[in-house]
Amino acid sequence: MIRQNPPIARVAGAGTDFAAFVQHIGVPSLDMSYGLFSEYPVYHSLYDDFVWMQRFGDPLFHRHVALASVWGLIALRLADDEIIPFNYVSYASELEESSKVVEDGCPGCAVSFSPLHKSIKQLEKAAMKIHMEKKVLQADKWGLNTRERTLKVREMNDRLMMAERAFTNREGLAGRPWYKHMIYASSDQDDWGTKAFPG
């Protein structure tokens, strides 16, 4: 069976290379791989090395070349797009789904989730607004004078780039001050797992 759309999930586990970027300072991050860890039987073992990969895992390094090509295309897109290709509308949708998981995990709790839902709706509204501003700016490449356009593009890119940092808290999570991200963090029971709304 060929999967048409690769699974995309939040990168939030603490035992990963990107944890310091996402969890501590709120920098959007990406982690990609081909296959599942179950398809890589020597993961984190004595045999997890170049020799095993060369002899058994990917002898002609086709997967490595393919993944490096995808990374290169992503780097080019991030560097060359006039406006950073971040979509916070989908982020709001993901938060709505995550809020349902949190609610379902708290049956009978005397807690109101309406402030959370209200905040997610506000994020969705702001994300839609910036998405529309982005479309207008991209469609009207020659309508504004060069300096005015450059400033508008710069301001939009700054907002998009700093959005993830707005989800961090200087004091960090209660009992885990190193973890600053208030939306996604590893579970306090499992450093490898992702937990939405860990605070």
JSON list of C-alpha atoms in Angstrom, two decimals:
[
{"chain": "A", "resi": 1, "resn": "MET", "atom": "CA", "xyz": [0.00, 0.00, 0.00]},
{"chain": "A", "resi": 2, "resn": "ILE", "atom": "CA", "xyz": [1.37, 3.41, -0.97]},
{"chain": "A", "resi": 3, "resn": "ARG", "atom": "CA", "xyz": [0.60, 6.26, 1.40]},
{"chain": "A", "resi": 4, "resn": "GLN", "atom": "CA", "xyz": [-0.53, 9.35, -0.52]},
{"chain": "A", "resi": 5, "resn": "ASN", "atom": "CA", "xyz": [-0.03, 11.87, 2.27]},
{"chain": "A", "resi": 6, "resn": "PRO", "atom": "CA", "xyz": [2.79, 11.40, 4.75]},
{"chain": "A", "resi": 7, "resn": "PRO", "atom": "CA", "xyz": [1.80, 11.66, 8.40]},
{"chain": "A", "resi": 8, "resn": "ILE", "atom": "CA", "xyz": [2.63, 15.07, 9.80]},
{"chain": "A", "resi": 9, "resn": "ALA", "atom": "CA", "xyz": [2.68, 15.54, 13.53]},
{"chain": "A", "resi": 10, "resn": "ARG", "atom": "CA", "xyz": [3.94, 18.12, 15.98]},
{"chain": "A", "resi": 11, "resn": "VAL", "atom": "CA", "xyz": [7.59, 17.87, 16.91]},
{"chain": "A", "resi": 12, "resn": "ALA", "atom": "CA", "xyz": [7.53, 18.09, 20.67]},
{"chain": "A", "resi": 13, "resn": "GLY", "atom": "CA", "xyz": [9.34, 15.18, 22.29]},
{"chain": "A", "resi": 14, "resn": "ALA", "atom": "CA", "xyz": [12.10, 16.16, 24.69]},
{"chain": "A", "resi": 15, "resn": "GLY", "atom": "CA", "xyz": [14.57, 13.47, 23.69]},
{"chain": "A", "resi": 16, "resn": "THR", "atom": "CA", "xyz": [15.14, 14.93, 20.24]},
{"chain": "A", "resi": 17, "resn": "ASP", "atom": "CA", "xyz": [17.61, 17.25, 18.57]},
{"chain": "A", "resi": 18, "resn": "PHE", "atom": "CA", "xyz": [15.08, 20.01, 18.00]},
{"chain": "A", "resi": 19, "resn": "ALA", "atom": "CA", "xyz": [13.79, 20.13, 21.60]},
{"chain": "A", "resi": 20, "resn": "ALA", "atom": "CA", "xyz": [15.91, 23.13, 22.53]},
{"chain": "A", "resi": 21, "resn": "PHE", "atom": "CA", "xyz": [14.57, 25.10, 19.59]},
{"chain": "A", "resi": 22, "resn": "VAL", "atom": "CA", "xyz": [10.87, 24.26, 20.00]},
{"chain": "A", "resi": 23, "resn": "GLN", "atom": "CA", "xyz": [10.58, 23.71, 23.75]},
{"chain": "A", "resi": 24, "resn": "HIS", "atom": "CA", "xyz": [12.95, 26.32, 25.08]},
{"chain": "A", "resi": 25, "resn": "ILE", "atom": "CA", "xyz": [12.87, 29.26, 22.67]},
{"chain": "A", "resi": 26, "resn": "GLY", "atom": "CA", "xyz": [9.85, 28.65, 20.44]},
{"chain": "A", "resi": 27, "resn": "VAL", "atom": "CA", "xyz": [11.51, 28.32, 17.04]},
{"chain": "A", "resi": 28, "resn": "PRO", "atom": "CA", "xyz": [9.41, 26.48, 14.43]},
{"chain": "A", "resi": 29, "resn": "SER", "atom": "CA", "xyz": [11.16, 23.20, 13.66]},
{"chain": "A", "resi": 30, "resn": "LEU", "atom": "CA", "xyz": [10.87, 20.23, 11.34]},
{"chain": "A", "resi": 31, "resn": "ASP", "atom": "CA", "xyz": [11.93, 16.61, 11.70]},
{"chain": "A", "resi": 32, "resn": "MET", "atom": "CA", "xyz": [11.72, 14.31, 8.68]},
{"chain": "A", "resi": 33, "resn": "SER", "atom": "CA", "xyz": [12.45, 10.67, 8.05]},
{"chain": "A", "resi": 34, "resn": "TYR", "atom": "CA", "xyz": [11.56, 7.89, 5.66]},
{"chain": "A", "resi": 35, "resn": "GLY", "atom": "CA", "xyz": [9.96, 4.84, 7.16]},
{"chain": "A", "resi": 36, "resn": "LEU", "atom": "CA", "xyz": [9.11, 3.99, 10.74]},
{"chain": "A", "resi": 37, "resn": "PHE", "atom": "CA", "xyz": [11.44, 3.18, 13.61]},
{"chain": "A", "resi": 38, "resn": "SER", "atom": "CA", "xyz": [9.98, -0.33, 13.55]},
{"chain": "A", "resi": 39, "resn": "GLU", "atom": "CA", "xyz": [11.44, -0.67, 10.02]},
{"chain": "A", "resi": 40, "resn": "TYR", "atom": "CA", "xyz": [14.87, 0.26, 11.38]},
{"chain": "A", "resi": 41, "resn": "PRO", "atom": "CA", "xyz": [15.58, -2.60, 13.81]},
{"chain": "A", "resi": 42, "resn": "VAL", "atom": "CA", "xyz": [18.98, -1.38, 15.00]},
{"chain": "A", "resi": 43, "resn": "TYR", "atom": "CA", "xyz": [17.80, 2.08, 16.09]},
{"chain": "A", "resi": 44, "resn": "HIS", "atom": "CA", "xyz": [19.73, 3.18, 19.21]},
{"chain": "A", "resi": 45, "resn": "SER", "atom": "CA", "xyz": [21.61, -0.11, 19.39]},
{"chain": "A", "resi": 46, "resn": "LEU", "atom": "CA", "xyz": [25.28, -1.03, 19.12]},
{"chain": "A", "resi": 47, "resn": "TYR", "atom": "CA", "xyz": [24.73, -1.66, 15.39]},
{"chain": "A", "resi": 48, "resn": "ASP", "atom": "CA", "xyz": [23.22, 1.77, 14.66]},
{"chain": "A", "resi": 49, "resn": "ASP", "atom": "CA", "xyz": [26.19, 2.91, 12.60]},
{"chain": "A", "resi": 50, "resn": "PHE", "atom": "CA", "xyz": [27.49, 3.68, 9.11]},
{"chain": "A", "resi": 51, "resn": "VAL", "atom": "CA", "xyz": [28.62, 0.10, 8.45]},
{"chain": "A", "resi": 52, "resn": "TRP", "atom": "CA", "xyz": [25.16, -1.36, 9.10]},
{"chain": "A", "resi": 53, "resn": "MET", "atom": "CA", "xyz": [23.55, 1.33, 6.94]},
{"chain": "A", "resi": 54, "resn": "GLN", "atom": "CA", "xyz": [26.03, 0.74, 4.10]},
{"chain": "A", "resi": 55, "resn": "ARG", "atom": "CA", "xyz": [25.63, -3.05, 4.17]},
{"chain": "A", "resi": 56, "resn": "PHE", "atom": "CA", "xyz": [21.97, -3.54, 5.06]},
{"chain": "A", "resi": 57, "resn": "GLY", "atom": "CA", "xyz": [19.91, -0.42, 5.65]},
{"chain": "A", "resi": 58, "resn": "ASP", "atom": "CA", "xyz": [20.40, 1.65, 2.50]},
{"chain": "A", "resi": 59, "resn": "PRO", "atom": "CA", "xyz": [23.35, 0.17, 0.58]},
{"chain": "A", "resi": 60, "resn": "LEU", "atom": "CA", "xyz": [23.16, 2.63, -2.33]},
{"chain": "A", "resi": 61, "resn": "PHE", "atom": "CA", "xyz": [22.01, 5.48, -0.04]},
{"chain": "A", "resi": 62, "resn": "HIS", "atom": "CA", "xyz": [18.93, 6.15, -2.17]},
{"chain": "A", "resi": 63, "resn": "ARG", "atom": "CA", "xyz": [16.83, 7.12, 0.86]},
{"chain": "A", "resi": 64, "resn": "HIS", "atom": "CA", "xyz": [19.57, 9.44, 2.06]},
{"chain": "A", "resi": 65, "resn": "VAL", "atom": "CA", "xyz": [19.77, 11.17, -1.32]},
{"chain": "A", "resi": 66, "resn": "ALA", "atom": "CA", "xyz": [15.97, 11.46, -1.49]},
{"chain": "A", "resi": 67, "resn": "LEU", "atom": "CA", "xyz": [15.69, 12.96, 1.99]},
{"chain": "A", "resi": 68, "resn": "ALA", "atom": "CA", "xyz": [18.61, 15.35, 1.34]},
{"chain": "A", "resi": 69, "resn": "SER", "atom": "CA", "xyz": [16.80, 16.47, -1.83]},
{"chain": "A", "resi": 70, "resn": "VAL", "atom": "CA", "xyz": [13.60, 17.17, 0.11]},
{"chain": "A", "resi": 71, "resn": "TRP", "atom": "CA", "xyz": [15.56, 19.08, 2.76]},
{"chain": "A", "resi": 72, "resn": "GLY", "atom": "CA", "xyz": [17.20, 21.11, -0.01]},
{"chain": "A", "resi": 73, "resn": "LEU", "atom": "CA", "xyz": [13.84, 21.99, -1.55]},
{"chain": "A", "resi": 74, "resn": "ILE", "atom": "CA", "xyz": [12.47, 23.05, 1.83]},
{"chain": "A", "resi": 75, "resn": "ALA", "atom": "CA", "xyz": [15.56, 25.19, 2.48]},
{"chain": "A", "resi": 76, "resn": "LEU", "atom": "CA", "xyz": [15.20, 26.82, -0.94]},
{"chain": "A", "resi": 77, "resn": "ARG", "atom": "CA", "xyz": [11.53, 27.52, -0.35]},
{"chain": "A", "resi": 78, "resn": "LEU", "atom": "CA", "xyz": [12.16, 29.06, 3.07]},
{"chain": "A", "resi": 79, "resn": "ALA", "atom": "CA", "xyz": [15.01, 31.16, 1.70]},
{"chain": "A", "resi": 80, "resn": "ASP", "atom": "CA", "xyz": [13.45, 32.23, -1.58]},
{"chain": "A", "resi": 81, "resn": "ASP", "atom": "CA", "xyz": [9.77, 32.76, -0.86]},
{"chain": "A", "resi": 82, "resn": "GLU", "atom": "CA", "xyz": [9.06, 36.45, -0.46]},
{"chain": "A", "resi": 83, "resn": "ILE", "atom": "CA", "xyz": [6.72, 35.70, 2.44]},
{"chain": "A", "resi": 84, "resn": "ILE", "atom": "CA", "xyz": [7.52, 32.82, 4.82]},
{"chain": "A", "resi": 85, "resn": "PRO", "atom": "CA", "xyz": [5.22, 29.87, 3.97]},
{"chain": "A", "resi": 86, "resn": "PHE", "atom": "CA", "xyz": [3.82, 29.35, 7.48]},
{"chain": "A", "resi": 87, "resn": "ASN", "atom": "CA", "xyz": [0.12, 28.60, 7.87]},
{"chain": "A", "resi": 88, "resn": "TYR", "atom": "CA", "xyz": [-1.34, 29.30, 11.29]},
{"chain": "A", "resi": 89, "resn": "VAL", "atom": "CA", "xyz": [-4.89, 28.58, 10.12]},
{"chain": "A", "resi": 90, "resn": "SER", "atom": "CA", "xyz": [-4.04, 24.87, 10.14]},
{"chain": "A", "resi": 91, "resn": "TYR", "atom": "CA", "xyz": [-2.34, 25.39, 13.52]},
{"chain": "A", "resi": 92, "resn": "ALA", "atom": "CA", "xyz": [-5.64, 26.65, 14.98]},
{"chain": "A", "resi": 93, "resn": "SER", "atom": "CA", "xyz": [-7.46, 23.60, 13.56]},
{"chain": "A", "resi": 94, "resn": "GLU", "atom": "CA", "xyz": [-4.89, 21.32, 15.13]},
{"chain": "A", "resi": 95, "resn": "LEU", "atom": "CA", "xyz": [-5.29, 23.08, 18.49]},
{"chain": "A", "resi": 96, "resn": "GLU", "atom": "CA", "xyz": [-9.05, 22.59, 18.32]},
{"chain": "A", "resi": 97, "resn": "GLU", "atom": "CA", "xyz": [-8.54, 18.84, 17.82]},
{"chain": "A", "resi": 98, "resn": "SER", "atom": "CA", "xyz": [-6.01, 18.75, 20.66]},
{"chain": "A", "resi": 99, "resn": "SER", "atom": "CA", "xyz": [-8.40, 20.56, 22.99]},
{"chain": "A", "resi": 100, "resn": "LYS", "atom": "CA", "xyz": [-10.94, 17.77, 22.44]},
{"chain": "A", "resi": 101, "resn": "VAL", "atom": "CA", "xyz": [-8.31, 15.20, 23.50]},
{"chain": "A", "resi": 102, "resn": "VAL", "atom": "CA", "xyz": [-7.63, 17.19, 26.68]},
{"chain": "A", "resi": 103, "resn": "GLU", "atom": "CA", "xyz": [-11.37, 17.50, 27.41]},
{"chain": "A", "resi": 104, "resn": "ASP", "atom": "CA", "xyz": [-11.96, 13.78, 26.80]},
{"chain": "A", "resi": 105, "resn": "GLY", "atom": "CA", "xyz": [-9.12, 13.00, 29.21]},
{"chain": "A", "resi": 106, "resn": "CYS", "atom": "CA", "xyz": [-10.78, 14.97, 31.96]},
{"chain": "A", "resi": 107, "resn": "PRO", "atom": "CA", "xyz": [-14.31, 13.54, 32.38]},
{"chain": "A", "resi": 108, "resn": "GLY", "atom": "CA", "xyz": [-16.11, 14.88, 35.41]},
{"chain": "A", "resi": 109, "resn": "CYS", "atom": "CA", "xyz": [-13.48, 17.56, 36.06]},
{"chain": "A", "resi": 110, "resn": "ALA", "atom": "CA", "xyz": [-14.83, 20.81, 37.44]},
{"chain": "A", "resi": 111, "resn": "VAL", "atom": "CA", "xyz": [-12.93, 22.77, 34.81]},
{"chain": "A", "resi": 112, "resn": "SER", "atom": "CA", "xyz": [-14.33, 25.03, 32.13]},
{"chain": "A", "resi": 113, "resn": "PHE", "atom": "CA", "xyz": [-12.70, 24.67, 28.75]},
{"chain": "A", "resi": 114, "resn": "SER", "atom": "CA", "xyz": [-14.51, 27.68, 27.29]},
{"chain": "A", "resi": 115, "resn": "PRO", "atom": "CA", "xyz": [-11.52, 30.06, 27.79]},
{"chain": "A", "resi": 116, "resn": "LEU", "atom": "CA", "xyz": [-9.35, 27.60, 25.84]},
{"chain": "A", "resi": 117, "resn": "HIS", "atom": "CA", "xyz": [-11.89, 27.34, 23.00]},
{"chain": "A", "resi": 118, "resn": "LYS", "atom": "CA", "xyz": [-12.27, 31.13, 22.97]},
{"chain": "A", "resi": 119, "resn": "SER", "atom": "CA", "xyz": [-8.49, 31.57, 22.70]},
{"chain": "A", "resi": 120, "resn": "ILE", "atom": "CA", "xyz": [-8.30, 29.07, 19.86]},
{"chain": "A", "resi": 121, "resn": "LYS", "atom": "CA", "xyz": [-11.08, 30.94, 18.02]},
{"chain": "A", "resi": 122, "resn": "GLN", "atom": "CA", "xyz": [-9.15, 34.20, 18.50]},
{"chain": "A", "resi": 123, "resn": "LEU", "atom": "CA", "xyz": [-6.04, 32.55, 17.07]},
{"chain": "A", "resi": 124, "resn": "GLU", "atom": "CA", "xyz": [-8.04, 31.23, 14.13]},
{"chain": "A", "resi": 125, "resn": "LYS", "atom": "CA", "xyz": [-9.46, 34.70, 13.45]},
{"chain": "A", "resi": 126, "resn": "ALA", "atom": "CA", "xyz": [-5.99, 36.30, 13.62]},
{"chain": "A", "resi": 127, "resn": "ALA", "atom": "CA", "xyz": [-4.55, 33.53, 11.42]},
{"chain": "A", "resi": 128, "resn": "MET", "atom": "CA", "xyz": [-7.29, 34.05, 8.81]},
{"chain": "A", "resi": 129, "resn": "LYS", "atom": "CA", "xyz": [-6.62, 37.79, 8.86]},
{"chain": "A", "resi": 130, "resn": "ILE", "atom": "CA", "xyz": [-2.90, 37.38, 8.24]},
{"chain": "A", "resi": 131, "resn": "HIS", "atom": "CA", "xyz": [-3.60, 34.71, 5.61]},
{"chain": "A", "resi": 132, "resn": "MET", "atom": "CA", "xyz": [-5.81, 37.19, 3.73]},
{"chain": "A", "resi": 133, "resn": "GLU", "atom": "CA", "xyz": [-3.23, 39.98, 4.13]},
{"chain": "A", "resi": 134, "resn": "LYS", "atom": "CA", "xyz": [-0.63, 37.61, 2.71]},
{"chain": "A", "resi": 135, "resn": "LYS", "atom": "CA", "xyz": [-2.81, 36.82, -0.32]},
{"chain": "A", "resi": 136, "resn": "VAL", "atom": "CA", "xyz": [-3.42, 40.53, -1.00]},
{"chain": "A", "resi": 137, "resn": "LEU", "atom": "CA", "xyz": [0.27, 41.31, -0.69]},
{"chain": "A", "resi": 138, "resn": "GLN", "atom": "CA", "xyz": [1.23, 38.45, -3.01]},
{"chain": "A", "resi": 139, "resn": "ALA", "atom": "CA", "xyz": [-1.40, 39.44, -5.60]},
{"chain": "A", "resi": 140, "resn": "ASP", "atom": "CA", "xyz": [-0.44, 43.13, -5.62]},
{"chain": "A", "resi": 141, "resn": "LYS", "atom": "CA", "xyz": [3.28, 42.87, -6.33]},
{"chain": "A", "resi": 142, "resn": "TRP", "atom": "CA", "xyz": [3.45, 46.11, -8.32]},
{"chain": "A", "resi": 143, "resn": "GLY", "atom": "CA", "xyz": [0.71, 48.23, -6.71]},
{"chain": "A", "resi": 144, "resn": "LEU", "atom": "CA", "xyz": [2.76, 49.62, -3.83]},
{"chain": "A", "resi": 145, "resn": "ASN", "atom": "CA", "xyz": [5.96, 51.56, -4.23]},
{"chain": "A", "resi": 146, "resn": "THR", "atom": "CA", "xyz": [9.05, 49.47, -3.61]},
{"chain": "A", "resi": 147, "resn": "ARG", "atom": "CA", "xyz": [9.89, 50.82, -0.14]},
{"chain": "A", "resi": 148, "resn": "GLU", "atom": "CA", "xyz": [6.31, 50.54, 1.17]},
{"chain": "A", "resi": 149, "resn": "ARG", "atom": "CA", "xyz": [5.97, 46.99, -0.17]},
{"chain": "A", "resi": 150, "resn": "THR", "atom": "CA", "xyz": [9.33, 45.95, 1.27]},
{"chain": "A", "resi": 151, "resn": "LEU", "atom": "CA", "xyz": [8.29, 47.24, 4.70]},
{"chain": "A", "resi": 152, "resn": "LYS", "atom": "CA", "xyz": [4.91, 45.44, 4.54]},
{"chain": "A", "resi": 153, "resn": "VAL", "atom": "CA", "xyz": [6.57, 42.15, 3.52]},
{"chain": "A", "resi": 154, "resn": "ARG", "atom": "CA", "xyz": [9.18, 42.53, 6.26]},
{"chain": "A", "resi": 155, "resn": "GLU", "atom": "CA", "xyz": [6.50, 43.25, 8.87]},
{"chain": "A", "resi": 156, "resn": "MET", "atom": "CA", "xyz": [4.47, 40.19, 7.79]},
{"chain": "A", "resi": 157, "resn": "ASN", "atom": "CA", "xyz": [7.55, 37.92, 7.85]},
{"chain": "A", "resi": 158, "resn": "ASP", "atom": "CA", "xyz": [8.45, 39.20, 11.32]},
{"chain": "A", "resi": 159, "resn": "ARG", "atom": "CA", "xyz": [4.93, 38.41, 12.56]},
{"chain": "A", "resi": 160, "resn": "LEU", "atom": "CA", "xyz": [4.98, 34.93, 11.03]},
{"chain": "A", "resi": 161, "resn": "MET", "atom": "CA", "xyz": [8.48, 34.20, 12.31]},
{"chain": "A", "resi": 162, "resn": "MET", "atom": "CA", "xyz": [7.71, 35.30, 15.87]},
{"chain": "A", "resi": 163, "resn": "ALA", "atom": "CA", "xyz": [4.26, 33.65, 16.14]},
{"chain": "A", "resi": 164, "resn": "GLU", "atom": "CA", "xyz": [5.60, 30.41, 17.61]},
{"chain": "A", "resi": 165, "resn": "ARG", "atom": "CA", "xyz": [7.53, 32.34, 20.26]},
{"chain": "A", "resi": 166, "resn": "ALA", "atom": "CA", "xyz": [4.27, 33.93, 21.37]},
{"chain": "A", "resi": 167, "resn": "PHE", "atom": "CA", "xyz": [3.28, 30.47, 22.63]},
{"chain": "A", "resi": 168, "resn": "THR", "atom": "CA", "xyz": [6.17, 30.41, 25.11]},
{"chain": "A", "resi": 169, "resn": "ASN", "atom": "CA", "xyz": [6.18, 31.56, 28.71]},
{"chain": "A", "resi": 170, "resn": "ARG", "atom": "CA", "xyz": [9.33, 33.02, 30.29]},
{"chain": "A", "resi": 171, "resn": "GLU", "atom": "CA", "xyz": [8.75, 31.10, 33.55]},
{"chain": "A", "resi": 172, "resn": "GLY", "atom": "CA", "xyz": [8.14, 27.81, 31.76]},
{"chain": "A", "resi": 173, "resn": "LEU", "atom": "CA", "xyz": [5.80, 25.00, 32.75]},
{"chain": "A", "resi": 174, "resn": "ALA", "atom": "CA", "xyz": [4.98, 24.44, 36.42]},
{"chain": "A", "resi": 175, "resn": "GLY", "atom": "CA", "xyz": [7.62, 22.15, 37.90]},
{"chain": "A", "resi": 176, "resn": "ARG", "atom": "CA", "xyz": [9.51, 22.06, 34.56]},
{"chain": "A", "resi": 177, "resn": "PRO", "atom": "CA", "xyz": [10.83, 25.59, 34.01]},
{"chain": "A", "resi": 178, "resn": "TRP", "atom": "CA", "xyz": [13.13, 24.62, 31.11]},
{"chain": "A", "resi": 179, "resn": "TYR", "atom": "CA", "xyz": [10.05, 23.82, 28.97]},
{"chain": "A", "resi": 180, "resn": "LYS", "atom": "CA", "xyz": [8.75, 27.20, 27.86]},
{"chain": "A", "resi": 181, "resn": "HIS", "atom": "CA", "xyz": [6.26, 26.19, 25.13]},
{"chain": "A", "resi": 182, "resn": "MET", "atom": "CA", "xyz": [2.72, 26.36, 26.48]},
{"chain": "A", "resi": 183, "resn": "ILE", "atom": "CA", "xyz": [1.02, 24.58, 23.55]},
{"chain": "A", "resi": 184, "resn": "TYR", "atom": "CA", "xyz": [3.25, 21.57, 22.89]},
{"chain": "A", "resi": 185, "resn": "ALA", "atom": "CA", "xyz": [5.76, 19.82, 25.11]},
{"chain": "A", "resi": 186, "resn": "SER", "atom": "CA", "xyz": [6.73, 16.33, 26.04]},
{"chain": "A", "resi": 187, "resn": "SER", "atom": "CA", "xyz": [4.54, 14.63, 28.56]},
{"chain": "A", "resi": 188, "resn": "ASP", "atom": "CA", "xyz": [5.77, 14.77, 32.14]},
{"chain": "A", "resi": 189, "resn": "GLN", "atom": "CA", "xyz": [5.46, 10.95, 32.18]},
{"chain": "A", "resi": 190, "resn": "ASP", "atom": "CA", "xyz": [7.14, 10.36, 28.80]},
{"chain": "A", "resi": 191, "resn": "ASP", "atom": "CA", "xyz": [9.92, 12.51, 27.36]},
{"chain": "A", "resi": 192, "resn": "TRP", "atom": "CA", "xyz": [9.48, 11.01, 23.89]},
{"chain": "A", "resi": 193, "resn": "GLY", "atom": "CA", "xyz": [5.74, 11.62, 23.62]},
{"chain": "A", "resi": 194, "resn": "THR", "atom": "CA", "xyz": [4.01, 14.84, 22.62]},
{"chain": "A", "resi": 195, "resn": "LYS", "atom": "CA", "xyz": [1.40, 16.40, 24.84]},
{"chain": "A", "resi": 196, "resn": "ALA", "atom": "CA", "xyz": [-0.87, 19.26, 23.83]},
{"chain": "A", "resi": 197, "resn": "PHE", "atom": "CA", "xyz": [-1.47, 21.98, 26.41]},
{"chain": "A", "resi": 198, "resn": "PRO", "atom": "CA", "xyz": [1.04, 20.55, 28.90]},
{"chain": "A", "resi": 199, "resn": "GLY", "atom": "CA", "xyz": [0.55, 23.42, 31.34]}
]
